[in-house]
GROMACS .gro file of C-alpha atoms in nm:
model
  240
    1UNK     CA    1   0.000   0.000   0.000
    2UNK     CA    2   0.104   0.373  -0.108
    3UNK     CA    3   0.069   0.502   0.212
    4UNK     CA    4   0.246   0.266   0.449
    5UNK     CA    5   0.521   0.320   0.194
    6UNK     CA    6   0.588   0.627   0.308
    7UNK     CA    7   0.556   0.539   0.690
    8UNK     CA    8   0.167   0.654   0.745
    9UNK     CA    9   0.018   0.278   0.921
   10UNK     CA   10  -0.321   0.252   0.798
   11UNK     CA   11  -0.577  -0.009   1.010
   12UNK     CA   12  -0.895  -0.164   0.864
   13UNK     CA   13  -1.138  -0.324   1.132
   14UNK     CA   14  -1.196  -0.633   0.892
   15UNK     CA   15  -0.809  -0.701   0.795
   16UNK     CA   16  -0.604  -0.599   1.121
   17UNK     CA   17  -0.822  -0.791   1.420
   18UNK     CA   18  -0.748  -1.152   1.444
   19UNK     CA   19  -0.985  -1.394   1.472
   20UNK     CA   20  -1.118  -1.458   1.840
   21UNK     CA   21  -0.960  -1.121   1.954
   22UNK     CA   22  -1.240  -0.903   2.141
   23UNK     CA   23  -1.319  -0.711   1.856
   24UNK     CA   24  -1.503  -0.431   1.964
   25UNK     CA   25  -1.178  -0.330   2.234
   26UNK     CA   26  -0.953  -0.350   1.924
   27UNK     CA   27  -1.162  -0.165   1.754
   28UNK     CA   28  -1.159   0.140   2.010
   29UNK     CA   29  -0.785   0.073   2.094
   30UNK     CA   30  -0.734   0.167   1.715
   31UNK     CA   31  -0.958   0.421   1.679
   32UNK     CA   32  -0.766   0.619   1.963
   33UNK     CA   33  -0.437   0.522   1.862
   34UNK     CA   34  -0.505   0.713   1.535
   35UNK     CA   35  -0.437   1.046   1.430
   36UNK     CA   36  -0.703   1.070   1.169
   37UNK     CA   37  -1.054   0.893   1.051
   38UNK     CA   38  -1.166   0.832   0.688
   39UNK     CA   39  -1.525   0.735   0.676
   40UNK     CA   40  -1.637   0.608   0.389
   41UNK     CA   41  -2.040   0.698   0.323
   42UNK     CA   42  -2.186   0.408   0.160
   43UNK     CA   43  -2.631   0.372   0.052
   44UNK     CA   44  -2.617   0.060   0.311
   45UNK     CA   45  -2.369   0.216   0.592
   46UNK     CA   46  -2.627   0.268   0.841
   47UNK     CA   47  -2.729  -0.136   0.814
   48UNK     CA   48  -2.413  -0.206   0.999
   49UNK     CA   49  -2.444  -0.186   1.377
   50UNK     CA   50  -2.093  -0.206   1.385
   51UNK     CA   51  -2.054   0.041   1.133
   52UNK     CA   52  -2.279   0.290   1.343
   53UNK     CA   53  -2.086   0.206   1.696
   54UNK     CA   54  -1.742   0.272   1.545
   55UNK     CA   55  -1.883   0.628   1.398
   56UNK     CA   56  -1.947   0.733   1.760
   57UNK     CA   57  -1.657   0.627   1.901
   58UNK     CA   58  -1.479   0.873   1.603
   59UNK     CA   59  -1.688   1.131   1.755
   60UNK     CA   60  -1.656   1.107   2.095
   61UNK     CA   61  -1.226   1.070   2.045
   62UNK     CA   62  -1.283   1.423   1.843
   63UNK     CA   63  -1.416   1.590   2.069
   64UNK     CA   64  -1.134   1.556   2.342
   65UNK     CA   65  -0.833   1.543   2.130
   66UNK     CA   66  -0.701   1.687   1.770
   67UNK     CA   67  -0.832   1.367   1.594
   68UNK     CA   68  -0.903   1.470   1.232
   69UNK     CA   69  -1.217   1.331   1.103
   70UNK     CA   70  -1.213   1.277   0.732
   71UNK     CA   71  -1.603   1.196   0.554
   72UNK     CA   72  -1.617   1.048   0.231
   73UNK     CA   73  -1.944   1.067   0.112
   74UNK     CA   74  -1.952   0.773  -0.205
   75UNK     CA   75  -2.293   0.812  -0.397
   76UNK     CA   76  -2.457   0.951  -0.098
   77UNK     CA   77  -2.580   1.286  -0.014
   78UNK     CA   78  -2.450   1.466   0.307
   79UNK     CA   79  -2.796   1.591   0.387
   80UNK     CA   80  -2.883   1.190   0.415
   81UNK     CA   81  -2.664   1.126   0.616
   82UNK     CA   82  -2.769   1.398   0.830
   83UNK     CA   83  -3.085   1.372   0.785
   84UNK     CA   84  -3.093   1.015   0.791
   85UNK     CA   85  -3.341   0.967   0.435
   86UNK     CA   86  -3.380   0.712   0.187
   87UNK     CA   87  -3.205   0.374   0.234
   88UNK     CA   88  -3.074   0.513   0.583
   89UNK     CA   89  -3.437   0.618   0.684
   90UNK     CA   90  -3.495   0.249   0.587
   91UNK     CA   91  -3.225   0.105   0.809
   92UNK     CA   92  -3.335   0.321   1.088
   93UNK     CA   93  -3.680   0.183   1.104
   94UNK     CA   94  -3.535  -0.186   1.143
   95UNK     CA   95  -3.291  -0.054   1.413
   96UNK     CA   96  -3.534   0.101   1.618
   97UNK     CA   97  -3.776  -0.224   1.575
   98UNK     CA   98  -3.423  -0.416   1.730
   99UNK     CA   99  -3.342  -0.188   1.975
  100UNK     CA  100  -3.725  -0.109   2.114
  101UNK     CA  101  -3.600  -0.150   2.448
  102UNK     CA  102  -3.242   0.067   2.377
  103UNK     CA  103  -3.367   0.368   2.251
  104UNK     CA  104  -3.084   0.609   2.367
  105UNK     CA  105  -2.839   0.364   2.118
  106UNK     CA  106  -3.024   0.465   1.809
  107UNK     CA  107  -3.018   0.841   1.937
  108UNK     CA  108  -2.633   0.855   1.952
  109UNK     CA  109  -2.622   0.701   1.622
  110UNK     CA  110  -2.844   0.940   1.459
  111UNK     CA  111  -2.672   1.221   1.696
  112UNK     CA  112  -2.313   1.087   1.513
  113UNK     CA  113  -2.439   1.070   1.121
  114UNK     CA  114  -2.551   1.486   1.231
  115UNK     CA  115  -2.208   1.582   1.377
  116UNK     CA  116  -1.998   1.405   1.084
  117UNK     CA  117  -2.263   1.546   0.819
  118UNK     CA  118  -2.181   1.857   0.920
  119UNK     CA  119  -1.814   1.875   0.887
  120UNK     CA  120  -1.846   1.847   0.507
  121UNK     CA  121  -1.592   1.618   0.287
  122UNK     CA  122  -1.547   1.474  -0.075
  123UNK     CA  123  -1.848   1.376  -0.229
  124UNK     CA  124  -1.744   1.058  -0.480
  125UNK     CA  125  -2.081   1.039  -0.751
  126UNK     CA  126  -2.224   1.134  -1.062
  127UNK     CA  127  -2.099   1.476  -1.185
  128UNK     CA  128  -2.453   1.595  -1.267
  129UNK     CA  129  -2.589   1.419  -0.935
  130UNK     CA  130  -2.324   1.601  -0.769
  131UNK     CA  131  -2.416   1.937  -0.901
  132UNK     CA  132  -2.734   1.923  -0.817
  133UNK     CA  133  -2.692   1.798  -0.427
  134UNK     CA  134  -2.457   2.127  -0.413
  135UNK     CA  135  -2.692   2.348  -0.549
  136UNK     CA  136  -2.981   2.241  -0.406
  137UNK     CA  137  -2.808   2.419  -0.076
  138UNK     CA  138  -2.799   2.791  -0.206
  139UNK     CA  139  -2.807   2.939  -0.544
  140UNK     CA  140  -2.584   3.144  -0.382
  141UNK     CA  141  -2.237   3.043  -0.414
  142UNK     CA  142  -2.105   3.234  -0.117
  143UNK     CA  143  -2.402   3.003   0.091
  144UNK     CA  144  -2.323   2.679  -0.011
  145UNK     CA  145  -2.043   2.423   0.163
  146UNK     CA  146  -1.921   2.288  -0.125
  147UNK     CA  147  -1.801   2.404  -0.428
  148UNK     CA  148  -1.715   2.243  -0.765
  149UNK     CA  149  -1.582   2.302  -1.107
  150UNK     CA  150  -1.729   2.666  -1.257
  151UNK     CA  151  -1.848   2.747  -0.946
  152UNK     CA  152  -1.567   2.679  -0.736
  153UNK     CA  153  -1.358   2.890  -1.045
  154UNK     CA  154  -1.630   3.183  -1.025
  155UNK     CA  155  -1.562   3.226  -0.662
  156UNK     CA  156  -1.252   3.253  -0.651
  157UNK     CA  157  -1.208   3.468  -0.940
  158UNK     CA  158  -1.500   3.730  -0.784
  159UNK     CA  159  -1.360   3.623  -0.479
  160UNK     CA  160  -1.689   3.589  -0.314
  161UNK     CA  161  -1.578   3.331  -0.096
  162UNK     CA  162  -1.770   3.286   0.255
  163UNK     CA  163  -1.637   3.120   0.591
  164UNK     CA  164  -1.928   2.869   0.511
  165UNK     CA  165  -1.736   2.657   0.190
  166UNK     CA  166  -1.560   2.379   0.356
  167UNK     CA  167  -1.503   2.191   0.020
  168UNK     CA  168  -1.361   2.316  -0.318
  169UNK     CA  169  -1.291   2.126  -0.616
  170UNK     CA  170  -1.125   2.275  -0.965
  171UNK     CA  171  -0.975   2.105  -1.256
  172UNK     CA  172  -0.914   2.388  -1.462
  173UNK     CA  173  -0.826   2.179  -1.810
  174UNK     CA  174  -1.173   1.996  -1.749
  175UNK     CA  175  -1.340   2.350  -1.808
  176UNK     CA  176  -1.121   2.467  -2.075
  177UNK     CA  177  -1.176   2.149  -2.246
  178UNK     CA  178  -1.550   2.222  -2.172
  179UNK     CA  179  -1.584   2.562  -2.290
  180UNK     CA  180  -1.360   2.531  -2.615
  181UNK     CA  181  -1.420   2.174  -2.695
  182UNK     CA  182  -1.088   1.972  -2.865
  183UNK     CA  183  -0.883   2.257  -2.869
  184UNK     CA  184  -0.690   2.260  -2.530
  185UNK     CA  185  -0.651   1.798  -2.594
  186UNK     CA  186  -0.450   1.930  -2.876
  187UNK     CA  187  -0.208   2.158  -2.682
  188UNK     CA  188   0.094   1.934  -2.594
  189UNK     CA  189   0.121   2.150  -2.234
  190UNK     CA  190  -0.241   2.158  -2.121
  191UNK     CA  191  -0.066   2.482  -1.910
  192UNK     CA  192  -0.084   2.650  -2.187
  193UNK     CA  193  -0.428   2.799  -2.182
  194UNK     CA  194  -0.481   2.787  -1.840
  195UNK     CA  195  -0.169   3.063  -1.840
  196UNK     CA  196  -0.405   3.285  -1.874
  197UNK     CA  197  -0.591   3.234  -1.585
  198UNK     CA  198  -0.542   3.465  -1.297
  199UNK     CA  199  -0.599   3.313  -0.990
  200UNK     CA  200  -0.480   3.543  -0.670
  201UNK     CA  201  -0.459   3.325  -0.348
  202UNK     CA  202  -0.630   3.625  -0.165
  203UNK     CA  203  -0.967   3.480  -0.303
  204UNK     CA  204  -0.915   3.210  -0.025
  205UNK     CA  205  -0.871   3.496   0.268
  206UNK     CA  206  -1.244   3.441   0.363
  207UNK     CA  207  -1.221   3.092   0.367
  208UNK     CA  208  -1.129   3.004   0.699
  209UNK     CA  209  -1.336   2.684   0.759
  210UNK     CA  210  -1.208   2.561   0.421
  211UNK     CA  211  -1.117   2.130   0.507
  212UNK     CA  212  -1.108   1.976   0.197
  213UNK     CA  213  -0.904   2.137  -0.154
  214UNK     CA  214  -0.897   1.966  -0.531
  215UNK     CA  215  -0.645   2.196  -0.757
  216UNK     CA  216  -0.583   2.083  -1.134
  217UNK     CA  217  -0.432   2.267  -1.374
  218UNK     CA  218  -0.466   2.597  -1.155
  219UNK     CA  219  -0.187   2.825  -1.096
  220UNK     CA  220  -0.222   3.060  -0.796
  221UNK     CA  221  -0.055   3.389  -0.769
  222UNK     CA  222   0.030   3.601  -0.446
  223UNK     CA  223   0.107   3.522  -0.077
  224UNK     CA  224   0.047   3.230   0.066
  225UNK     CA  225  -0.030   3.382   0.414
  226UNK     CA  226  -0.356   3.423   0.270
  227UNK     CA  227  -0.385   3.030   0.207
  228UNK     CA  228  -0.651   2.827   0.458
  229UNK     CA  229  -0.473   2.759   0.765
  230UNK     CA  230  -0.780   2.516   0.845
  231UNK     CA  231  -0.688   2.243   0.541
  232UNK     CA  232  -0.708   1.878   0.634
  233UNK     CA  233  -0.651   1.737   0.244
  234UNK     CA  234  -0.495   1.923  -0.060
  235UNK     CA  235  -0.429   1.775  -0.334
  236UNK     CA  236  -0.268   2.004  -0.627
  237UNK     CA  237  -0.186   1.846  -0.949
  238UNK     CA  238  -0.034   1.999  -1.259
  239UNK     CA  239   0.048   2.339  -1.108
  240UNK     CA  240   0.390   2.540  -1.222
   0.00000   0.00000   0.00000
């Protein structure tokens, strides 16, 4: 694996806990042993007790230490998750048919999908499904949490951004390649065009819950004091 390559340990509760090894303490041992939580938001995630448990455990670690809490949020909409809809509304109803008599359980699992909704993260789905969840939030740009693609570029260029985006998303050769069809797949540097693209990294000032970053292609200009301070992922590809 990449990562344990270059000395990060990774754990996984269903390759790392031998058999016959109390699973739930291992499970909390690793959970606070770790610097940093990626959970993965799948259509069936609340069917998993266990899935649900672990989640408040995260929560509970964050909230009396620098854990970092990272959602991924994989053909799901946050505002299911925090609102607990569709196929977790469905998963909910069986729960609190099992747990009639442990109420308070289901309530600190529902309290735990509201906390970790709310922190934003990547959203993994179809590009027009995608657009839609954002905008559904605010046709506002400086209202809504995330941004991608032409909005995320119009923000930052009318640097209208808000304390309220916590997620941003640009691959700059993606619109070029949108707005002026084959033209930029036949430049050999796909810089080229995107050279003339002013992009000041003052437009981030304002930012200052910002988490989550997705540069391609995009070449910023000033000083980086103005860059979030509050980043938990970048990831900047094809910059000069």
């Amino acid at each position: 694996m990449t990562l344990v390559h270059v000395g990060i340990h990774t754990f996984r509760d269903d390759d790392e806990i031998e058999r016959g090894e109390k699973r739930r303490d291992e499970i909390e041992r690793a959970i606070y042993e770790s610097k940093i939580s990626i959970i993965i938001f799948l259509k069936n995630y609340t069917s998993s007790t266990w899935s649900l448990n672990e989640l408040v455990k995260i929560m509970e670690h964050r909230k009396f230490s620098k854990h970092i809490v990272l959602p991924i949020f994989y053909d799901v909409n946050p505002s299911q998750v925090k609102e607990q809809t569709g196929s977790f509304a469905e998963a909910f109803a069986r729960h609190e048919e099992s747990f009639k008599s442990d109420m308070d359980t289901v309530q600190r699992w529902r309290a735990a999908l509201r906390e970790v909704a709310d922190l934003g993260g990547m959203l993994l789905e179809d590009r027009d499904m995608r657009r839609n969840s954002t905008r559904q939030e605010s046709p506002d740009l400086a209202k809504r949490s995330r941004l991608w693609q032409k909005d995320a570029f119009d923000a930052l260029r009318e640097k209208i951004g808000t304390k309220i985006i916590k997620c941003l998303t640009i691959d700059l050769q993606r619109l070029l390649k949108e707005k002026y069809g084959k033209t930029i797949a036949n430049q050999k540097n796909p810089l080229l065009m995107s050279n003339e693209v002013d992009i000041e990294i003052d437009a981030f000032a304002n930012m200052q819950r910002l988490k989550l970053v997705q540069l391609d292609y995009v070449k910023l200009k000033g000083d980086y004091k103005d860059f979030p301070k509050s980043l938990i992922w970048l990831s900047w590809y094809g910059f000069a």
